PDB file of C-alpha atoms and ligand atoms in Angstrom:
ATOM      1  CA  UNK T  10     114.702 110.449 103.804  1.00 94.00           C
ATOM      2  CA  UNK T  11     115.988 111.265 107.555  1.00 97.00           C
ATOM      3  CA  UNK T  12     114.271 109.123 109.776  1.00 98.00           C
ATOM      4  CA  UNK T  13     113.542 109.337 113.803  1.00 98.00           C
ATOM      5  CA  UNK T  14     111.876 106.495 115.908  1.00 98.00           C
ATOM      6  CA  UNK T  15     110.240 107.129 118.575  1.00 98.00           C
ATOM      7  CA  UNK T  16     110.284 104.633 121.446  1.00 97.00           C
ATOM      8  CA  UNK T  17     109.409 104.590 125.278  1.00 96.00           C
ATOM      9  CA  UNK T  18     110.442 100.788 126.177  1.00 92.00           C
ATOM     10  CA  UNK T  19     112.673  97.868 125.627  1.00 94.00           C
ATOM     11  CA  UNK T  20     113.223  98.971 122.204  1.00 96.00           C
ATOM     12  CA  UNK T  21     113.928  95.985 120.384  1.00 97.00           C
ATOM     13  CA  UNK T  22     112.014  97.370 117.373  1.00 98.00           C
ATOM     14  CA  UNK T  23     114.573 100.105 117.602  1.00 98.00           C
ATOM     15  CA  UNK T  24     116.896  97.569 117.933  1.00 98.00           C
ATOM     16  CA  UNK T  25     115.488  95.335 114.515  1.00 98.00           C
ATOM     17  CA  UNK T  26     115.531  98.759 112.697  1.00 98.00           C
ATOM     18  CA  UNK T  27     119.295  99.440 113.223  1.00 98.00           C
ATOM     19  CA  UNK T  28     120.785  95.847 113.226  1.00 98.00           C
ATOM     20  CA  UNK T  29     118.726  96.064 109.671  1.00 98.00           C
ATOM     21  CA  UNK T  30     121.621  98.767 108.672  1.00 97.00           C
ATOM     22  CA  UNK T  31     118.049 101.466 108.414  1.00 98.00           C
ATOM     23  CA  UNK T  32     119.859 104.887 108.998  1.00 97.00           C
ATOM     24  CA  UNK T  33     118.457 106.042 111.993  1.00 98.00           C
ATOM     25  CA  UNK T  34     118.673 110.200 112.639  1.00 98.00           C
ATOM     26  CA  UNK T  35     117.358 110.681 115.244  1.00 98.00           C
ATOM     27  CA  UNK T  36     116.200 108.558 118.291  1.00 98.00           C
ATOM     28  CA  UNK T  37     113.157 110.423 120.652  1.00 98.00           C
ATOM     29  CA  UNK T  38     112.201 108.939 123.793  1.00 98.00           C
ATOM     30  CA  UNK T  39     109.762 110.214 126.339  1.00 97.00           C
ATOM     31  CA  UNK T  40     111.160 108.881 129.389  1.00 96.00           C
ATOM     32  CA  UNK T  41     114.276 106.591 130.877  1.00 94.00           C
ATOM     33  CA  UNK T  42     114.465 103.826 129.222  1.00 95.00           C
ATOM     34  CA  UNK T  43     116.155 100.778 127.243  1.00 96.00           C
ATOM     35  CA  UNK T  44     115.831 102.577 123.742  1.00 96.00           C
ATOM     36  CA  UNK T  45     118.204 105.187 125.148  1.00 96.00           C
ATOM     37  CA  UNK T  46     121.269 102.317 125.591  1.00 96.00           C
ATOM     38  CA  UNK T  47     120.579 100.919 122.140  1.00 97.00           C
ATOM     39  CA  UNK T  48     120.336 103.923 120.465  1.00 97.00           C
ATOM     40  CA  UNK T  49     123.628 104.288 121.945  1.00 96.00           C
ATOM     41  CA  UNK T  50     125.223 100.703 121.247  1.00 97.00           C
ATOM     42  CA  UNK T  51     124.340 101.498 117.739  1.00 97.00           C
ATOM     43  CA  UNK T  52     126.182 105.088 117.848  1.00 96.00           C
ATOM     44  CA  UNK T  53     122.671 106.867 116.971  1.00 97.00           C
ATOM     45  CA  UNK T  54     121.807 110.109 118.310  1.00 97.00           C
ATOM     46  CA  UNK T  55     119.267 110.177 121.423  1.00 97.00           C
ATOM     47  CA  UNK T  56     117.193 112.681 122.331  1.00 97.00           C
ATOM     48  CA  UNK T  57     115.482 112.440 125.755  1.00 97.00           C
ATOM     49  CA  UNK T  58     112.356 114.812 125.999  1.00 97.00           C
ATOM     50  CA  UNK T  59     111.008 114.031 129.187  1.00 96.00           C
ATOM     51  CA  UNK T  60     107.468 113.878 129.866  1.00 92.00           C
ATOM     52  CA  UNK T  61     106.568 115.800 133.197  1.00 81.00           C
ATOM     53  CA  UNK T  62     103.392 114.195 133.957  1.00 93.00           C
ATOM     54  CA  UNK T  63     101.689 111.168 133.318  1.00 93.00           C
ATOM     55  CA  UNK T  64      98.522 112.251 135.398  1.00 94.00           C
ATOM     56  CA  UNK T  65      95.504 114.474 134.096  1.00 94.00           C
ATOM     57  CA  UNK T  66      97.771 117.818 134.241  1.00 95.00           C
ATOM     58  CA  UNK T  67      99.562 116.324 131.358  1.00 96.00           C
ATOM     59  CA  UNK T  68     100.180 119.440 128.926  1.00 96.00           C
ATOM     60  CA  UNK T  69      99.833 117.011 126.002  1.00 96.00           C
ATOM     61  CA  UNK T  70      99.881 119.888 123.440  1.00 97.00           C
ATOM     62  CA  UNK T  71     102.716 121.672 125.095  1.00 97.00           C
ATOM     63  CA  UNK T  72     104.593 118.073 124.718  1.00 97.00           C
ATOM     64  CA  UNK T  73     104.158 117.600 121.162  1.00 98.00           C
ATOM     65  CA  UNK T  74     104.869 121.166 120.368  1.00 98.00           C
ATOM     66  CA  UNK T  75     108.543 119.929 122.216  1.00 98.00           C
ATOM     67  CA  UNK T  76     108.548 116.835 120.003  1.00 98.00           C
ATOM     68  CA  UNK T  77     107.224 118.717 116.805  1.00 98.00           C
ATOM     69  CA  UNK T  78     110.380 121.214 116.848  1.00 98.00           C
ATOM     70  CA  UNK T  79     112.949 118.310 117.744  1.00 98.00           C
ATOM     71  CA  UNK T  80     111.902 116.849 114.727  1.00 98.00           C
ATOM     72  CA  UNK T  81     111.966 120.079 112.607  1.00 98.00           C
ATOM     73  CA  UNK T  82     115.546 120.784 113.953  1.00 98.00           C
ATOM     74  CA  UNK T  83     116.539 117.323 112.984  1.00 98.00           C
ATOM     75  CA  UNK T  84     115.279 117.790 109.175  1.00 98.00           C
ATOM     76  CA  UNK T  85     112.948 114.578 109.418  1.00 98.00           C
ATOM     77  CA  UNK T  86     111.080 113.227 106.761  1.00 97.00           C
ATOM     78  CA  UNK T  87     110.085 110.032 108.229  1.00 98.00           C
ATOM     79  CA  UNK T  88     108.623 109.345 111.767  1.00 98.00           C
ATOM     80  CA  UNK T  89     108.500 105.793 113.029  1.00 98.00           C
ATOM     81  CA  UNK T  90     106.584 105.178 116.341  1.00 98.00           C
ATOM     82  CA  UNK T  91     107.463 101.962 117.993  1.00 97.00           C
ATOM     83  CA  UNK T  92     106.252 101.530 121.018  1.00 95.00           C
ATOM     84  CA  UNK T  93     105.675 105.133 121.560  1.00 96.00           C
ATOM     85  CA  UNK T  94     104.113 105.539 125.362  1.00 94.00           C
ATOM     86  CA  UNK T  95     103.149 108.784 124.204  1.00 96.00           C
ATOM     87  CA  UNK T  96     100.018 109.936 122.531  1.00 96.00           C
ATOM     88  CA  UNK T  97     100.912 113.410 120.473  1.00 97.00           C
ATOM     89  CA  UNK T  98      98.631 116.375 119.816  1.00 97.00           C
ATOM     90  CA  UNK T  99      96.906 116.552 116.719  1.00 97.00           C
ATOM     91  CA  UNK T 100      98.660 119.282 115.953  1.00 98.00           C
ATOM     92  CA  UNK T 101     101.978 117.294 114.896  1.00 98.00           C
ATOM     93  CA  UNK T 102     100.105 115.931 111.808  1.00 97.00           C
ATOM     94  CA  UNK T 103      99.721 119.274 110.307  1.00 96.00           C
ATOM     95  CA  UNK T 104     103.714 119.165 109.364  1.00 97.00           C
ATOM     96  CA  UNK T 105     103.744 115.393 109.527  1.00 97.00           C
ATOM     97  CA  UNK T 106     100.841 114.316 108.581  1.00 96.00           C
ATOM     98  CA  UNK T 107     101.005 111.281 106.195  1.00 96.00           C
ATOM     99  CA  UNK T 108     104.622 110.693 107.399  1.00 97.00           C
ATOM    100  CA  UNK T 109     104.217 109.529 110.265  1.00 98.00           C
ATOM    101  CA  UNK T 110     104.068 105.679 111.191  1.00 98.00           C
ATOM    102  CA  UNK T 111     102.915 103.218 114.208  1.00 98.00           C
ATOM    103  CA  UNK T 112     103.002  99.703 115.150  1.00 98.00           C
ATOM    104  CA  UNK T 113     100.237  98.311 116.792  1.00 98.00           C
ATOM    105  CA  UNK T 114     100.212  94.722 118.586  1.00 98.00           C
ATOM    106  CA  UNK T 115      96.408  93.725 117.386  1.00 98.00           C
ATOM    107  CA  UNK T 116      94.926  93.428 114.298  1.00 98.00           C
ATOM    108  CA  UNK T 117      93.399  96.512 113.352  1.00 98.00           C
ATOM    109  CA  UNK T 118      90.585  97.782 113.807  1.00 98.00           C
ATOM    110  CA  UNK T 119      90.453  95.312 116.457  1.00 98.00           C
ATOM    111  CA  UNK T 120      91.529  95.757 120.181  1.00 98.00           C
ATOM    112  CA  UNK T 121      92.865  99.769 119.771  1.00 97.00           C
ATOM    113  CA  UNK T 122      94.666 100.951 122.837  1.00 95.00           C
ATOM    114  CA  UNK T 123      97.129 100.264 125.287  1.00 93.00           C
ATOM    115  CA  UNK T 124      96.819  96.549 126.264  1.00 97.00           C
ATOM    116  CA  UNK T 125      95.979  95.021 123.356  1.00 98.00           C
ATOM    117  CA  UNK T 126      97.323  91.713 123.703  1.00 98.00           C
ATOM    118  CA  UNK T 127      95.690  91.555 126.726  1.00 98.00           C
ATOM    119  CA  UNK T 128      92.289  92.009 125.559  1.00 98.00           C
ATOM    120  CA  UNK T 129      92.515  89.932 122.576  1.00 98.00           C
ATOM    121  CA  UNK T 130      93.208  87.524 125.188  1.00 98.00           C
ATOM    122  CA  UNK T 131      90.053  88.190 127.359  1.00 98.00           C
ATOM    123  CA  UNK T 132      88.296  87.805 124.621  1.00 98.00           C
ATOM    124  CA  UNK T 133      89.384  84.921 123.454  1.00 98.00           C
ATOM    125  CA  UNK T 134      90.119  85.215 119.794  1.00 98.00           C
ATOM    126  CA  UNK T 135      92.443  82.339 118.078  1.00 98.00           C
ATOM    127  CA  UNK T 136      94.146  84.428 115.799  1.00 98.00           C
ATOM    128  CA  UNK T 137      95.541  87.775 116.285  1.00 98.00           C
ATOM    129  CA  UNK T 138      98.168  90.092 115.058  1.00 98.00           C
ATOM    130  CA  UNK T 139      99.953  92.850 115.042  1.00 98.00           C
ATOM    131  CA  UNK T 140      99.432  96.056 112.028  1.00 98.00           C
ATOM    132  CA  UNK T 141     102.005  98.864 110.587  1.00 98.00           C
ATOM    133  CA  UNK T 142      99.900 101.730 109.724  1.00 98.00           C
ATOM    134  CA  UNK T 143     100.652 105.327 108.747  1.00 98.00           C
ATOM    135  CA  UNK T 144      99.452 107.325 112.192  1.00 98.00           C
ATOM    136  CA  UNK T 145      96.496 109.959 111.846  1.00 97.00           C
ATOM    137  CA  UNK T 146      94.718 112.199 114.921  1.00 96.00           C
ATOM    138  CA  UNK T 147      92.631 109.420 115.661  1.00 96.00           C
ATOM    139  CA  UNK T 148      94.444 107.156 117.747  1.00 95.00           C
ATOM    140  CA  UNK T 149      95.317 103.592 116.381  1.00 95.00           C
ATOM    141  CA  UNK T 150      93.944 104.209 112.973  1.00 96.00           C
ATOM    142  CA  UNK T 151      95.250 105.359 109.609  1.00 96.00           C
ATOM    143  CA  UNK T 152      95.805 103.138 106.488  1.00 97.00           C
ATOM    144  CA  UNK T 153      97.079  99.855 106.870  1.00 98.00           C
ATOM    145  CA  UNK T 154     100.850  99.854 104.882  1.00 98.00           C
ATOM    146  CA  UNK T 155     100.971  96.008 106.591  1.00 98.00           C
ATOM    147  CA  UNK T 156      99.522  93.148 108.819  1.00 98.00           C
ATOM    148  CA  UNK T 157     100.276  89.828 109.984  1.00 98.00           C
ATOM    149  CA  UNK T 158      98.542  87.112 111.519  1.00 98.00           C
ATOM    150  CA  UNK T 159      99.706  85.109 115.126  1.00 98.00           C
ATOM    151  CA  UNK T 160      97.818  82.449 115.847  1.00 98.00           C
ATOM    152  CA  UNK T 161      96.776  82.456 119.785  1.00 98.00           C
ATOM    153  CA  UNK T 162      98.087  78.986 121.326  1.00 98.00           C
ATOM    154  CA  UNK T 163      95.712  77.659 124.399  1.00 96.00           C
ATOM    155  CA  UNK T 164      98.731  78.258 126.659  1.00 97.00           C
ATOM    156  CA  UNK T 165      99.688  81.848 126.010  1.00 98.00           C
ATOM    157  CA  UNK T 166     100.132  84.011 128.513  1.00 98.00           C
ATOM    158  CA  UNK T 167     100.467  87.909 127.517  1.00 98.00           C
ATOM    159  CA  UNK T 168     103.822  88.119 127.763  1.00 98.00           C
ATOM    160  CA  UNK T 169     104.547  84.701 125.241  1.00 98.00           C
ATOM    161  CA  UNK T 170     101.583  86.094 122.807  1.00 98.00           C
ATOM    162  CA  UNK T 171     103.189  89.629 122.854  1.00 98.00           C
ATOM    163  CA  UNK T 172     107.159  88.295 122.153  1.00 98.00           C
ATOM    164  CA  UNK T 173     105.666  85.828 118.986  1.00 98.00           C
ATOM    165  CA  UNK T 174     103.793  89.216 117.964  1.00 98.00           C
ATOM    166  CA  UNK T 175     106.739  91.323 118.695  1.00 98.00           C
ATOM    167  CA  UNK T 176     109.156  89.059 116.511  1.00 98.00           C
ATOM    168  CA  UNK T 177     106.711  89.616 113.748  1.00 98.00           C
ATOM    169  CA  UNK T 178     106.641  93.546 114.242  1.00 98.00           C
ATOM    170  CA  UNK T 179     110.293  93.729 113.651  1.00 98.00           C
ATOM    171  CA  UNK T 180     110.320  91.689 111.140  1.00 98.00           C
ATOM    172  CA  UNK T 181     106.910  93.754 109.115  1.00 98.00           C
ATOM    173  CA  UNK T 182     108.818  97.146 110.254  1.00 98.00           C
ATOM    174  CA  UNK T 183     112.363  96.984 108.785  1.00 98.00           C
ATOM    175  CA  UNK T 184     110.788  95.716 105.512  1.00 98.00           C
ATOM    176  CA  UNK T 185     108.152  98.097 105.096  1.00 98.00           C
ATOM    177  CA  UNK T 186     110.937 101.091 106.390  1.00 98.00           C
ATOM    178  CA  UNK T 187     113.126  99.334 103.470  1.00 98.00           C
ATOM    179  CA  UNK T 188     110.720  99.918 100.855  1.00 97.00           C
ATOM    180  CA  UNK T 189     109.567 103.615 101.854  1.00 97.00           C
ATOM    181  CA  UNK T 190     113.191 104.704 102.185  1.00 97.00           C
ATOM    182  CA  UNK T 191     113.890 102.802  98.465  1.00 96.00           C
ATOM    183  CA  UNK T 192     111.081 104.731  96.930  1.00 94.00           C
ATOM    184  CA  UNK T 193     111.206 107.917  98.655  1.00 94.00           C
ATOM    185  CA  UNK T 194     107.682 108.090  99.877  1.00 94.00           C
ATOM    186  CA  UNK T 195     105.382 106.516 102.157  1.00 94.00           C
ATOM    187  CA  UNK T 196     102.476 106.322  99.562  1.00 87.00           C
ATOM    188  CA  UNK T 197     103.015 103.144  97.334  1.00 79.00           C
ATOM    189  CA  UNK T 198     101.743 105.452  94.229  1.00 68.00           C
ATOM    190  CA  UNK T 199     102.277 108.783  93.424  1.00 56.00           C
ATOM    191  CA  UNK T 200     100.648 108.652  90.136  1.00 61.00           C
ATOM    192  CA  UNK T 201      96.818 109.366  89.558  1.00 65.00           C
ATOM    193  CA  UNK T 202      94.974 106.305  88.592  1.00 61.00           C
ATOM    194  CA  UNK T 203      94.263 105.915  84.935  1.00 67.00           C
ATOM    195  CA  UNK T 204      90.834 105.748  84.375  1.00 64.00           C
TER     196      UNK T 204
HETATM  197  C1  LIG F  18     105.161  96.724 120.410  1.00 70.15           C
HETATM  198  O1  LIG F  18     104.372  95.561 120.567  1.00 70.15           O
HETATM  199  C2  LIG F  18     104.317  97.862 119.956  1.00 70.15           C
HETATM  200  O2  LIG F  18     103.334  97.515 119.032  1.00 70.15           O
HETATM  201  C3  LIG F  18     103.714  98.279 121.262  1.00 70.15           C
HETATM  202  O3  LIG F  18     104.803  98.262 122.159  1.00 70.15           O
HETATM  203  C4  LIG F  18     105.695  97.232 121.741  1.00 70.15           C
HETATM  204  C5  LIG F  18     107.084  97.841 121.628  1.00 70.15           C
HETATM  205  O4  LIG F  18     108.063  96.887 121.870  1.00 70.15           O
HETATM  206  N1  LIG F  18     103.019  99.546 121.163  1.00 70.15           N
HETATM  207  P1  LIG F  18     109.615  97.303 122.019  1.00 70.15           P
HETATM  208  O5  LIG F  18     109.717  98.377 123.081  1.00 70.15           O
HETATM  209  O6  LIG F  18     110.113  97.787 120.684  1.00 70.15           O
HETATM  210  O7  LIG F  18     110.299  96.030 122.436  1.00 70.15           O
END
């Protein structure tokens, strides 16, 4: 299976997924940043698609028509999202659909969105998380493929809660990529139950 990750920060899930040895095809980011340099360190192809607007004139559609036919062109099978800044049309899961994975820094269905870490610090929880799930329309949902636990310590600040969660991300990502690419598919079974 070709795969592409899509990134938009630092990029050290990127970074996890190739020093794992994970063939990497094709590396998408939305805008300048670190993913681009380790994409390079690592000799994988980058492809910059650069987002014009990150105000309401956004032509979100438009965008992930660009990323849609990048991906084509590229023959992916797989799409991993790791910290992806970008939220894509709906229209990308008609090809992709299924095939299409995300990270999330929470444990799902808890504390969707952006700043996650943040609010499951507002709000006080003792344990949170972080959740690999295949990527659907609806925005930070989609069947779990893997979750972990981090417990909260009374001195965390966002940034220390989000590196421990982080560490386990990698970690959760390059083993569930390992055992998707060994079996072909992202769906554990391809068999019908037996009833
Ligand atoms: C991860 O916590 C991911 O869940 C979130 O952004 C972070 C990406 O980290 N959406 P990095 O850029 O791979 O270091």
């Amino acid at each position: 299976m070709r795969l592409a990750v899509l990134a938009s920060g630092s990029g050290s899930i990127l970074e996890a997924i190739l020093n794992a040895g994970i063939p990497v095809s094709l590396v998408l980011v939305d805008r300048d940043c670190a993913a681009t340099d380790i994409a390079a360190d690592h000799g994988a192809e980058a492809r910059l698609l650069d987002r014009a607007s990150f105000g309401a004139d956004f032509d979100r559609a438009g965008y992930t028509d660009l990323v849609t036919a990048a991906l084509t062109e590229a023959e992916i099978d797989l799409v991993a999202m790791a910290g992806f800044g970008t939220i894509l049309a709906p229209s990308i899961y008609e090809p992709f659909g299924g095939r299409i994975l995300n990270t999330h820094p929470a444990l799902l269905p808890s504390f969707k969105g952006w700043h996650a870490v943040r609010d499951a610090l507002a709000y006080g929880v003792k344990v949170t998380g972080c959740t690999l799930h295949v990527a659907t329309a609806e925005v930070d949902d989609g069947p779990i493929l893997a979750q972990e636990a981090v417990v909260v310590e009374p001195d965390d600040t966002e940034a220390s809660l989000h590196e421990r969660i982080k560490a386990v991300e990698r970690r959760i990502y390059v083993e569930t990529l390992r055992s998707i690419l060994a079996r072909g598919s992202v769906a554990e079974t391809t068999e019908e139950p037996v009833t």
